[in-house]
């Protein structure tokens, strides 16, 4: 019996896939499968994987023409036979014996979604979203999945730090029209289906920050496309939550999240680019019973960078330590100090 299916979308990963697969094989667990979905790679990724298959039959390989990571993961889900599903990107790795630890923990606490910890490969390059994605605390959310989605440590924005009970994902798929934000769109649909969500502080995942070919690095510099995908994500979630009849009772939390999700990209657009999205934004805001003019003020608000005082520094250290733990909290505040002074 297969207990865990690990889905690995692969695109132009010849420099990383061997390291990834070796980490997935460096486990003291036997009842699992590794499903590699080649999303139209033209490099040596396929040959590397096929060479591994000759030695490790738990690896399975499927090819599709280039359709994006969402389509690759969806194909992986359709091929998965495990009780649980784990998503690992082809340039990332798992710690030794992580799979057994995850399975035992999920079984012990009866988790439908088990959120676990991780860290980036290069601390000084770690963006804030990576910190939010991979730094978790020990928390339990039973029958309050929406609270977990908005409040649990590590709940958003990545699917890669979560072990999913596969039956919980029945009927779900990644939105293939979204190329950045597909993880969040998927999580906003998966969490409402889960009764028992557990956060575990164990550090398991290693995220590769420095892959210049990754989606985050190739699209984030195209601000208009980046905002378009963010807005598509909001539109997708609104539509999905309306069908589930959960939008109205969670509208305030959703609006707060949406403004934070959109604002840092929106303020980078020029006036002409902002006009391109005006009609879509008006439609979104109308569905949430908020006005365009008032919400745009929130999206364009830029707080002034004040001077650093001893009190502010102390409070910031407390916040960082509380959120990320002592070791990383101290390192994080040092990095922020350098950013503040422009080093």
Short mmCIF file of C-alpha atoms in Angstrom, two decimals:
data_model
loop_
_atom_site.label_atom_id
_atom_site.label_comp_id
_atom_site.label_asym_id
_atom_site.label_seq_id
_atom_site.Cartn_x
_atom_site.Cartn_y
_atom_site.Cartn_z
CA UNK A 1 0.00 0.00 0.00
CA UNK A 2 1.21 3.50 -0.86
CA UNK A 3 0.96 5.84 2.11
CA UNK A 4 2.46 9.02 0.62
CA UNK A 5 2.54 10.27 -2.98
CA UNK A 6 5.17 12.93 -3.59
CA UNK A 7 4.34 15.06 -6.63
CA UNK A 8 7.28 16.82 -8.27
CA UNK A 9 6.57 19.18 -11.20
CA UNK A 10 9.67 19.42 -13.39
CA UNK A 11 10.58 22.12 -15.88
CA UNK A 12 14.13 22.82 -17.09
CA UNK A 13 15.45 21.38 -13.83
CA UNK A 14 18.61 19.60 -14.98
CA UNK A 15 20.71 21.55 -12.47
CA UNK A 16 18.47 20.69 -9.50
CA UNK A 17 16.44 17.53 -10.06
CA UNK A 18 19.18 15.08 -9.08
CA UNK A 19 19.68 16.81 -5.74
CA UNK A 20 15.91 16.87 -5.20
CA UNK A 21 15.43 13.18 -5.98
CA UNK A 22 18.37 12.14 -3.82
CA UNK A 23 16.78 13.93 -0.87
CA UNK A 24 13.45 12.19 -1.54
CA UNK A 25 15.22 8.83 -1.66
CA UNK A 26 17.29 9.45 1.47
CA UNK A 27 14.46 8.18 3.65
CA UNK A 28 13.88 5.31 6.07
CA UNK A 29 10.32 4.88 4.75
CA UNK A 30 9.26 2.40 2.10
CA UNK A 31 5.57 2.78 1.30
CA UNK A 32 5.72 5.89 -0.85
CA UNK A 33 5.98 6.94 -4.48
CA UNK A 34 7.66 9.83 -6.25
CA UNK A 35 5.67 11.14 -9.21
CA UNK A 36 7.69 13.36 -11.56
CA UNK A 37 5.67 15.38 -14.05
CA UNK A 38 7.83 16.73 -16.85
CA UNK A 39 6.18 19.94 -18.01
CA UNK A 40 7.75 20.03 -21.46
CA UNK A 41 11.41 20.35 -20.45
CA UNK A 42 13.90 20.64 -23.30
CA UNK A 43 17.02 20.13 -21.18
CA UNK A 44 18.35 16.90 -19.65
CA UNK A 45 15.71 16.68 -16.90
CA UNK A 46 13.91 13.71 -18.47
CA UNK A 47 17.07 11.68 -18.95
CA UNK A 48 18.20 12.30 -15.38
CA UNK A 49 14.84 11.11 -14.03
CA UNK A 50 14.81 8.04 -16.30
CA UNK A 51 18.29 7.11 -15.11
CA UNK A 52 17.00 7.24 -11.53
CA UNK A 53 13.99 5.05 -12.41
CA UNK A 54 16.33 2.26 -13.51
CA UNK A 55 17.65 2.11 -9.94
CA UNK A 56 14.60 3.24 -7.96
CA UNK A 57 11.25 1.85 -9.16
CA UNK A 58 9.30 3.99 -6.67
CA UNK A 59 9.88 6.90 -9.08
CA UNK A 60 7.31 7.34 -11.84
CA UNK A 61 7.71 9.66 -14.82
CA UNK A 62 5.03 11.37 -16.92
CA UNK A 63 5.47 13.89 -19.72
CA UNK A 64 3.15 16.65 -20.86
CA UNK A 65 3.64 19.56 -23.28
CA UNK A 66 4.45 22.77 -21.41
CA UNK A 67 1.28 23.89 -19.63
CA UNK A 68 2.61 25.29 -16.36
CA UNK A 69 3.05 24.06 -12.79
CA UNK A 70 -0.70 23.90 -12.08
CA UNK A 71 -1.34 21.49 -14.94
CA UNK A 72 1.68 19.44 -13.90
CA UNK A 73 0.44 19.14 -10.32
CA UNK A 74 -3.06 18.29 -11.51
CA UNK A 75 -1.69 15.46 -13.63
CA UNK A 76 0.29 14.32 -10.60
CA UNK A 77 -2.84 14.31 -8.45
CA UNK A 78 -4.64 12.18 -11.04
CA UNK A 79 -1.80 9.62 -10.92
CA UNK A 80 -1.32 9.60 -7.14
CA UNK A 81 -2.38 6.49 -5.23
CA UNK A 82 -1.18 7.44 -1.76
CA UNK A 83 -3.24 8.03 1.36
CA UNK A 84 -1.48 11.38 1.70
CA UNK A 85 -0.09 13.80 -0.89
CA UNK A 86 3.04 15.94 -0.63
CA UNK A 87 4.14 18.56 -3.16
CA UNK A 88 7.87 19.17 -3.64
CA UNK A 89 9.31 21.58 -6.20
CA UNK A 90 12.11 20.19 -8.35
CA UNK A 91 14.69 22.67 -7.07
CA UNK A 92 13.92 22.04 -3.39
CA UNK A 93 14.76 19.20 -1.01
CA UNK A 94 13.48 17.40 2.07
CA UNK A 95 15.53 16.60 5.15
CA UNK A 96 16.66 13.05 5.77
CA UNK A 97 13.88 10.73 7.04
CA UNK A 98 11.33 13.52 6.73
CA UNK A 99 8.69 11.33 5.07
CA UNK A 100 8.45 8.88 7.95
CA UNK A 101 8.25 11.75 10.43
CA UNK A 102 5.45 13.40 8.46
CA UNK A 103 3.46 10.19 8.09
CA UNK A 104 3.76 9.28 11.78
CA UNK A 105 2.78 12.78 12.88
CA UNK A 106 -0.22 12.96 10.54
CA UNK A 107 -1.47 9.57 11.73
CA UNK A 108 -0.93 10.40 15.39
CA UNK A 109 -2.87 13.67 15.33
CA UNK A 110 -5.33 12.58 12.60
CA UNK A 111 -4.46 15.61 10.48
CA UNK A 112 -6.20 16.23 7.18
CA UNK A 113 -3.71 19.01 6.53
CA UNK A 114 -0.38 18.87 8.35
CA UNK A 115 1.59 22.12 8.09
CA UNK A 116 5.30 21.80 8.81
CA UNK A 117 8.36 24.03 8.90
CA UNK A 118 11.29 24.72 6.63
CA UNK A 119 13.80 27.33 5.63
CA UNK A 120 15.46 28.89 2.61
CA UNK A 121 18.83 27.81 1.33
CA UNK A 122 20.26 31.33 1.68
CA UNK A 123 19.14 33.32 4.72
CA UNK A 124 20.27 36.72 3.45
CA UNK A 125 18.13 36.30 0.31
CA UNK A 126 15.03 35.06 2.12
CA UNK A 127 11.97 37.15 1.12
CA UNK A 128 9.21 37.74 3.66
CA UNK A 129 6.77 35.44 1.89
CA UNK A 130 9.19 32.54 2.36
CA UNK A 131 9.40 33.29 6.07
CA UNK A 132 5.61 33.30 6.30
CA UNK A 133 5.37 30.09 4.30
CA UNK A 134 7.89 27.95 6.14
CA UNK A 135 8.10 29.08 9.77
CA UNK A 136 5.52 27.24 11.82
CA UNK A 137 4.55 26.75 15.44
CA UNK A 138 2.75 23.89 17.15
CA UNK A 139 -0.94 24.68 16.73
CA UNK A 140 -4.20 22.75 16.36
CA UNK A 141 -7.30 23.87 14.48
CA UNK A 142 -10.29 21.56 14.78
CA UNK A 143 -13.50 22.46 12.93
CA UNK A 144 -12.26 26.02 12.37
CA UNK A 145 -10.45 25.73 9.06
CA UNK A 146 -11.10 29.33 7.98
CA UNK A 147 -9.44 30.60 11.14
CA UNK A 148 -6.50 28.31 10.33
CA UNK A 149 -6.30 29.63 6.78
CA UNK A 150 -6.01 33.24 7.91
CA UNK A 151 -4.19 32.80 11.23
CA UNK A 152 -2.19 29.56 11.40
CA UNK A 153 1.57 29.83 11.10
CA UNK A 154 2.68 28.60 7.70
CA UNK A 155 -0.86 28.35 6.33
CA UNK A 156 -0.11 30.53 3.31
CA UNK A 157 1.14 30.94 0.63
CA UNK A 158 2.79 27.61 -0.29
CA UNK A 159 1.47 24.07 -0.75
CA UNK A 160 4.97 22.63 -0.35
CA UNK A 161 5.04 22.74 3.45
CA UNK A 162 1.88 20.69 3.83
CA UNK A 163 0.97 17.02 3.89
CA UNK A 164 -2.58 16.59 2.60
CA UNK A 165 -4.95 13.72 3.31
CA UNK A 166 -5.77 12.84 -0.29
CA UNK A 167 -9.50 12.33 0.23
CA UNK A 168 -9.68 15.94 1.45
CA UNK A 169 -8.51 17.03 -2.00
CA UNK A 170 -11.17 15.07 -3.90
CA UNK A 171 -12.72 17.33 -6.54
CA UNK A 172 -10.01 19.97 -6.22
CA UNK A 173 -7.45 21.07 -8.78
CA UNK A 174 -4.97 23.86 -9.28
CA UNK A 175 -6.28 26.71 -11.49
CA UNK A 176 -4.36 26.39 -14.75
CA UNK A 177 -5.08 29.96 -15.86
CA UNK A 178 -3.05 31.33 -12.94
CA UNK A 179 0.74 31.21 -13.17
CA UNK A 180 1.59 33.04 -9.93
CA UNK A 181 -0.70 32.62 -6.94
CA UNK A 182 -1.92 29.13 -7.86
CA UNK A 183 -0.81 27.80 -4.48
CA UNK A 184 -2.94 30.32 -2.60
CA UNK A 185 -5.93 29.70 -4.86
CA UNK A 186 -5.64 25.97 -4.16
CA UNK A 187 -5.23 26.46 -0.41
CA UNK A 188 -8.31 28.71 -0.19
CA UNK A 189 -10.33 25.83 -1.65
CA UNK A 190 -8.63 23.00 0.26
CA UNK A 191 -8.74 24.43 3.80
CA UNK A 192 -12.57 24.72 3.99
CA UNK A 193 -12.79 20.97 3.25
CA UNK A 194 -10.56 19.98 6.19
CA UNK A 195 -11.87 19.37 9.70
CA UNK A 196 -8.54 18.87 11.46
CA UNK A 197 -5.58 21.11 10.59
CA UNK A 198 -2.34 20.74 12.54
CA UNK A 199 0.73 22.99 12.50
CA UNK A 200 4.02 21.34 13.42
CA UNK A 201 7.18 23.30 14.15
CA UNK A 202 9.49 20.57 12.85
CA UNK A 203 11.88 21.92 10.21
CA UNK A 204 11.62 19.64 7.16
CA UNK A 205 11.56 21.56 3.86
CA UNK A 206 14.46 23.35 2.16
CA UNK A 207 13.40 26.08 -0.26
CA UNK A 208 15.76 27.16 -3.05
CA UNK A 209 15.78 30.96 -3.20
CA UNK A 210 18.52 31.32 -5.78
CA UNK A 211 16.98 29.50 -8.77
CA UNK A 212 16.88 32.24 -11.43
CA UNK A 213 14.64 30.11 -13.66
CA UNK A 214 11.87 29.72 -11.08
CA UNK A 215 8.44 31.23 -11.63
CA UNK A 216 8.87 33.72 -8.80
CA UNK A 217 12.09 35.06 -10.30
CA UNK A 218 10.98 35.15 -13.94
CA UNK A 219 7.56 36.77 -13.43
CA UNK A 220 7.99 39.03 -10.42
CA UNK A 221 9.95 41.54 -12.47
CA UNK A 222 6.97 41.90 -14.84
CA UNK A 223 4.77 43.88 -12.51
CA UNK A 224 1.69 44.06 -14.75
CA UNK A 225 1.63 40.30 -15.28
CA UNK A 226 2.29 39.78 -11.59
CA UNK A 227 -0.69 41.92 -10.57
CA UNK A 228 -2.87 40.30 -13.23
CA UNK A 229 -2.18 36.90 -11.68
CA UNK A 230 -2.85 38.22 -8.18
CA UNK A 231 -6.17 39.62 -9.31
CA UNK A 232 -7.04 36.35 -11.08
CA UNK A 233 -6.37 34.58 -7.78
CA UNK A 234 -8.77 36.89 -5.91
CA UNK A 235 -11.44 36.44 -8.59
CA UNK A 236 -11.01 32.65 -8.50
CA UNK A 237 -11.37 32.48 -4.72
CA UNK A 238 -14.42 34.75 -4.67
CA UNK A 239 -16.13 32.54 -7.24
CA UNK A 240 -15.20 29.37 -5.35
CA UNK A 241 -16.24 30.67 -1.94
CA UNK A 242 -19.55 31.86 -3.33
CA UNK A 243 -20.24 28.35 -4.59
CA UNK A 244 -19.35 26.99 -1.14
CA UNK A 245 -21.57 29.66 0.45
CA UNK A 246 -18.81 30.77 2.83
CA UNK A 247 -17.88 34.18 1.43
CA UNK A 248 -20.47 36.34 3.19
CA UNK A 249 -19.74 35.07 6.71
CA UNK A 250 -15.99 35.47 6.20
CA UNK A 251 -16.10 38.68 4.18
CA UNK A 252 -14.23 40.93 6.62
CA UNK A 253 -11.32 38.52 6.96
CA UNK A 254 -11.25 38.02 3.22
CA UNK A 255 -11.19 41.76 2.46
CA UNK A 256 -8.35 42.31 4.92
CA UNK A 257 -6.36 39.51 3.31
CA UNK A 258 -7.16 40.70 -0.22
CA UNK A 259 -5.92 44.24 0.40
CA UNK A 260 -2.66 42.93 1.82
CA UNK A 261 -2.36 40.45 -1.07
CA UNK A 262 -2.83 43.11 -3.76
CA UNK A 263 -1.41 46.33 -2.36
CA UNK A 264 2.34 45.78 -2.59
CA UNK A 265 2.05 44.91 -6.29
CA UNK A 266 -0.58 47.55 -7.10
CA UNK A 267 1.54 50.45 -5.83
CA UNK A 268 4.33 49.44 -8.23
CA UNK A 269 2.10 49.91 -11.30
CA UNK A 270 2.11 53.15 -13.24
CA UNK A 271 -1.14 55.07 -13.75
CA UNK A 272 -1.78 53.65 -17.21
CA UNK A 273 -1.34 50.08 -15.93
CA UNK A 274 -3.70 50.76 -13.03
CA UNK A 275 -6.39 51.89 -15.46
CA UNK A 276 -6.15 48.54 -17.27
CA UNK A 277 -7.37 46.79 -14.10
CA UNK A 278 -9.98 49.32 -12.98
CA UNK A 279 -13.08 47.57 -14.35
CA UNK A 280 -12.03 44.19 -12.93
CA UNK A 281 -11.29 45.75 -9.54
CA UNK A 282 -14.68 47.49 -9.49
CA UNK A 283 -16.38 44.15 -10.19
CA UNK A 284 -14.42 42.43 -7.42
CA UNK A 285 -15.16 45.18 -4.89
CA UNK A 286 -18.87 45.18 -5.73
CA UNK A 287 -19.05 41.47 -4.89
CA UNK A 288 -17.55 42.30 -1.50
CA UNK A 289 -19.83 45.32 -0.91
CA UNK A 290 -16.93 47.77 -0.76
CA UNK A 291 -16.41 50.91 -2.84
CA UNK A 292 -13.70 51.28 -5.44
CA UNK A 293 -12.57 54.70 -4.24
CA UNK A 294 -12.18 53.73 -0.59
CA UNK A 295 -10.44 50.41 -1.30
CA UNK A 296 -8.01 51.97 -3.78
CA UNK A 297 -6.89 54.30 -0.99
CA UNK A 298 -5.92 51.23 1.03
CA UNK A 299 -4.14 49.70 -1.96
CA UNK A 300 -2.10 52.85 -2.62
CA UNK A 301 -1.24 53.69 0.99
CA UNK A 302 2.50 53.70 1.59
CA UNK A 303 3.57 54.16 5.22
CA UNK A 304 6.44 56.55 5.80
CA UNK A 305 9.75 55.02 6.78
CA UNK A 306 10.32 56.53 10.20
CA UNK A 307 13.50 56.74 12.18
CA UNK A 308 14.53 53.72 14.22
CA UNK A 309 14.23 54.25 17.96
CA UNK A 310 15.27 51.94 20.77
CA UNK A 311 11.59 51.29 21.54
CA UNK A 312 10.77 50.46 17.90
CA UNK A 313 13.81 48.22 17.62
CA UNK A 314 12.90 46.37 20.82
CA UNK A 315 9.29 45.85 19.72
CA UNK A 316 10.44 44.67 16.29
CA UNK A 317 12.82 42.15 17.85
CA UNK A 318 10.02 40.83 20.07
CA UNK A 319 7.73 40.49 17.04
CA UNK A 320 10.36 38.70 14.94
CA UNK A 321 11.32 36.34 17.77
CA UNK A 322 7.69 35.59 18.58
CA UNK A 323 6.87 34.89 14.94
CA UNK A 324 10.00 33.09 13.77
CA UNK A 325 11.69 31.82 16.94
CA UNK A 326 14.77 33.19 18.70
CA UNK A 327 17.50 32.13 16.28
CA UNK A 328 15.83 33.20 13.06
CA UNK A 329 14.10 36.17 14.69
CA UNK A 330 17.41 37.78 15.63
CA UNK A 331 18.88 37.10 12.18
CA UNK A 332 15.74 38.50 10.55
CA UNK A 333 15.86 41.78 12.44
CA UNK A 334 19.54 42.22 11.55
CA UNK A 335 18.66 41.80 7.88
CA UNK A 336 15.83 44.34 8.21
CA UNK A 337 18.20 46.84 9.81
CA UNK A 338 20.54 46.55 6.83
CA UNK A 339 17.59 46.97 4.46
CA UNK A 340 16.47 50.09 6.36
CA UNK A 341 19.84 51.80 6.05
CA UNK A 342 20.15 50.73 2.42
CA UNK A 343 23.05 48.32 2.70
#
